[in-house]
Amino acid sequence: MAAPAPVTRQVSGGTVPVPAPSGPDRGQPLAAAVAELPVLDARGQRVPFGALFRERRAVVVFVRHFLCYICKEYVEDLAKIPKSFLREANVTLIVIGQSSYHHIEPFCRLTGYSHEIYVDPEREIYKRLGMKRGEEIASSGNNIHFIHRDRNRLDHKPINSVLQLVGVQHVNFTNRPSVIHV
């Protein structure tokens, strides 16, 4: 019996994560059939999935659905990532859910999320990528460099671990003020 595939894998290889992968030979290319599948924005406009990160580095987070309490909390934490941190690392943060596009704006108001968000209402991308639960992906151009597949609803990859892989500085997710020693 073969060992199960790893849930988290560094696709680009090596023992140390590469913050800014470059070149077409790095990572695993996204299948063209998946790249062309549409996602919908908050206005219901169709965008090819691959176009979201074809020309830029991105962290793409697939959530189970907008009614999942754990996914809501995870997106609330994603909302705390300063846009300046992402800009400095030249990384885009994208959330994709399995809902109607009508639910995007209420979900963003609920979570405080202001980065990019789309939906795959027919779950076609989820199906083609073999996702049963949520997933975090780090990509550059059309290549995928890191994939984490959740084993269960509580198995989201720690956000700072994903951000570290793409060169985004550490984010303090506690709401407690820092104590400064004088």
Tab-separated table of C-alpha atoms in Angstrom:
chain	number	residue	atom	x	y	z
A	1	MET	CA	0.000	0.000	0.000
A	2	ALA	CA	1.443	3.375	-1.017
A	3	ALA	CA	1.951	6.100	1.557
A	4	PRO	CA	-0.623	8.906	1.393
A	5	ALA	CA	0.414	12.058	-0.461
A	6	PRO	CA	1.646	14.871	1.760
A	7	VAL	CA	-0.940	17.440	2.708
A	8	THR	CA	1.555	20.292	2.554
A	9	ARG	CA	4.254	20.308	-0.046
A	10	GLN	CA	6.808	22.773	-1.287
A	11	VAL	CA	6.422	22.352	-5.029
A	12	SER	CA	9.566	24.300	-5.967
A	13	GLY	CA	11.732	21.914	-3.935
A	14	GLY	CA	14.760	22.661	-1.807
A	15	THR	CA	15.044	22.751	1.937
A	16	VAL	CA	14.696	26.526	2.285
A	17	PRO	CA	11.599	28.214	0.853
A	18	VAL	CA	12.318	30.645	-1.945
A	19	PRO	CA	10.461	33.919	-1.255
A	20	ALA	CA	10.472	35.114	-4.873
A	21	PRO	CA	10.526	32.195	-7.302
A	22	SER	CA	11.479	33.206	-10.804
A	23	GLY	CA	11.702	31.645	-14.215
A	24	PRO	CA	9.241	29.421	-16.058
A	25	ASP	CA	10.912	26.225	-14.835
A	26	ARG	CA	10.185	26.926	-11.161
A	27	GLY	CA	7.155	25.312	-9.551
A	28	GLN	CA	4.417	23.214	-11.077
A	29	PRO	CA	2.379	24.760	-13.902
A	30	LEU	CA	-1.353	25.137	-13.426
A	31	ALA	CA	-3.241	23.050	-15.980
A	32	ALA	CA	-4.590	25.223	-18.810
A	33	ALA	CA	-8.076	23.728	-18.406
A	34	VAL	CA	-8.138	24.842	-14.752
A	35	ALA	CA	-6.587	28.244	-15.489
A	36	GLU	CA	-9.424	29.039	-17.909
A	37	LEU	CA	-12.236	28.142	-15.494
A	38	PRO	CA	-14.127	31.251	-14.393
A	39	VAL	CA	-14.443	32.783	-10.961
A	40	LEU	CA	-16.872	35.622	-10.260
A	41	ASP	CA	-16.117	38.950	-8.628
A	42	ALA	CA	-18.493	40.886	-6.352
A	43	ARG	CA	-20.361	42.281	-9.393
A	44	GLY	CA	-20.814	38.837	-10.930
A	45	GLN	CA	-18.248	39.433	-13.682
A	46	ARG	CA	-16.395	36.344	-14.872
A	47	VAL	CA	-12.600	36.261	-14.625
A	48	PRO	CA	-10.458	33.300	-15.708
A	49	PHE	CA	-8.947	31.743	-12.576
A	50	GLY	CA	-5.423	31.752	-14.017
A	51	ALA	CA	-5.662	35.463	-14.841
A	52	LEU	CA	-5.770	36.219	-11.117
A	53	PHE	CA	-2.068	35.422	-10.746
A	54	ARG	CA	-0.667	34.971	-14.255
A	55	GLU	CA	1.178	38.304	-14.161
A	56	ARG	CA	1.868	38.508	-10.423
A	57	ARG	CA	2.798	36.567	-7.303
A	58	ALA	CA	-0.168	35.574	-5.181
A	59	VAL	CA	-1.367	33.618	-2.204
A	60	VAL	CA	-4.721	32.062	-3.087
A	61	VAL	CA	-6.838	30.786	-0.204
A	62	PHE	CA	-9.802	28.554	-0.999
A	63	VAL	CA	-12.375	28.468	1.796
A	64	ARG	CA	-15.031	25.794	2.205
A	65	HIS	CA	-17.896	28.263	2.247
A	66	PHE	CA	-18.824	31.625	3.699
A	67	LEU	CA	-21.050	30.064	6.377
A	68	CYS	CA	-18.204	28.024	7.876
A	69	TYR	CA	-17.320	29.583	11.226
A	70	ILE	CA	-13.681	28.425	11.044
A	71	CYS	CA	-13.313	29.842	7.515
A	72	LYS	CA	-14.856	33.119	8.690
A	73	GLU	CA	-12.292	33.378	11.495
A	74	TYR	CA	-9.444	32.543	9.107
A	75	VAL	CA	-10.571	35.275	6.696
A	76	GLU	CA	-10.899	37.703	9.621
A	77	ASP	CA	-7.222	37.042	10.323
A	78	LEU	CA	-6.336	37.420	6.633
A	79	ALA	CA	-8.066	40.818	6.807
A	80	LYS	CA	-5.484	41.903	9.407
A	81	ILE	CA	-2.597	41.567	6.954
A	82	PRO	CA	-1.552	45.131	6.139
A	83	LYS	CA	-1.709	45.926	2.429
A	84	SER	CA	1.674	47.613	2.826
A	85	PHE	CA	3.236	44.256	3.853
A	86	LEU	CA	1.868	42.633	0.691
A	87	ARG	CA	2.986	45.553	-1.517
A	88	GLU	CA	6.522	45.439	-0.076
A	89	ALA	CA	6.758	41.728	-0.990
A	90	ASN	CA	4.974	42.258	-4.332
A	91	VAL	CA	2.340	39.663	-3.388
A	92	THR	CA	-1.428	39.665	-3.879
A	93	LEU	CA	-3.786	37.978	-1.419
A	94	ILE	CA	-6.835	36.308	-2.959
A	95	VAL	CA	-9.694	34.416	-1.274
A	96	ILE	CA	-11.984	32.147	-3.290
A	97	GLY	CA	-15.225	30.828	-1.844
A	98	GLN	CA	-17.965	28.444	-2.947
A	99	SER	CA	-20.948	30.712	-2.960
A	100	SER	CA	-22.964	33.103	-5.055
A	101	TYR	CA	-21.235	36.374	-5.880
A	102	HIS	CA	-24.092	38.111	-4.037
A	103	HIS	CA	-22.552	36.880	-0.778
A	104	ILE	CA	-19.114	38.456	-1.334
A	105	GLU	CA	-19.881	41.970	-0.085
A	106	PRO	CA	-21.792	40.848	3.058
A	107	PHE	CA	-18.980	38.380	3.859
A	108	CYS	CA	-16.359	41.122	3.470
A	109	ARG	CA	-18.354	43.460	5.732
A	110	LEU	CA	-18.687	40.657	8.297
A	111	THR	CA	-14.984	39.752	8.288
A	112	GLY	CA	-13.409	43.132	7.520
A	113	TYR	CA	-11.638	41.546	4.532
A	114	SER	CA	-10.611	44.139	1.927
A	115	HIS	CA	-8.173	42.187	-0.260
A	116	GLU	CA	-9.257	40.425	-3.471
A	117	ILE	CA	-12.093	37.908	-3.230
A	118	TYR	CA	-13.926	35.784	-5.793
A	119	VAL	CA	-16.307	32.845	-5.852
A	120	ASP	CA	-16.479	29.540	-7.710
A	121	PRO	CA	-20.243	28.967	-7.369
A	122	GLU	CA	-20.262	25.737	-9.400
A	123	ARG	CA	-17.194	24.406	-7.512
A	124	GLU	CA	-15.513	23.562	-10.831
A	125	ILE	CA	-12.032	24.671	-9.725
A	126	TYR	CA	-12.466	22.862	-6.413
A	127	LYS	CA	-13.449	19.681	-8.264
A	128	ARG	CA	-10.663	19.882	-10.861
A	129	LEU	CA	-8.024	20.480	-8.186
A	130	GLY	CA	-9.417	17.615	-6.090
A	131	MET	CA	-10.287	19.800	-3.112
A	132	LYS	CA	-12.627	18.450	-0.494
A	133	ARG	CA	-11.957	21.205	2.032
A	134	GLY	CA	-10.009	24.453	2.032
A	135	GLU	CA	-6.584	24.996	0.603
A	136	GLU	CA	-3.814	27.593	0.523
A	137	ILE	CA	-1.678	28.032	-2.603
A	138	ALA	CA	1.323	30.274	-3.251
A	139	SER	CA	1.895	30.944	-6.930
A	140	SER	CA	3.948	33.073	-9.268
A	141	GLY	CA	2.949	33.584	-12.855
A	142	ASN	CA	1.290	30.386	-13.999
A	143	ASN	CA	3.328	28.198	-11.628
A	144	ILE	CA	2.239	26.853	-8.252
A	145	HIS	CA	5.028	26.808	-5.665
A	146	PHE	CA	3.277	25.686	-2.497
A	147	ILE	CA	0.053	23.811	-1.731
A	148	HIS	CA	-1.519	23.018	1.623
A	149	ARG	CA	-4.672	20.885	1.650
A	150	ASP	CA	-6.687	20.960	4.852
A	151	ARG	CA	-7.277	17.518	6.376
A	152	ASN	CA	-10.264	18.805	8.322
A	153	ARG	CA	-12.008	22.091	9.101
A	154	LEU	CA	-9.470	22.986	11.797
A	155	ASP	CA	-6.362	22.283	9.706
A	156	HIS	CA	-5.753	25.651	8.024
A	157	LYS	CA	-2.061	26.384	7.509
A	158	PRO	CA	-0.912	29.113	9.919
A	159	ILE	CA	-1.080	32.387	8.014
A	160	ASN	CA	2.407	33.541	8.968
A	161	SER	CA	3.836	30.260	7.634
A	162	VAL	CA	2.250	30.923	4.241
A	163	LEU	CA	3.309	34.580	4.267
A	164	GLN	CA	6.880	33.582	5.099
A	165	LEU	CA	7.010	31.388	1.982
A	166	VAL	CA	6.318	34.401	-0.238
A	167	GLY	CA	8.497	36.874	1.631
A	168	VAL	CA	5.791	38.821	3.475
A	169	GLN	CA	6.846	40.048	6.898
A	170	HIS	CA	5.428	38.498	10.083
A	171	VAL	CA	1.964	39.737	11.133
A	172	ASN	CA	0.957	40.027	14.786
A	173	PHE	CA	-2.592	38.641	14.958
A	174	THR	CA	-3.150	39.376	18.632
A	175	ASN	CA	-5.290	42.362	19.532
A	176	ARG	CA	-3.152	43.129	22.552
A	177	PRO	CA	-1.024	46.287	22.448
A	178	SER	CA	2.719	45.747	22.468
A	179	VAL	CA	4.545	46.451	25.675
A	180	ILE	CA	7.522	48.694	25.110
A	181	HIS	CA	10.318	48.600	27.669
A	182	VAL	CA	11.848	52.005	28.276
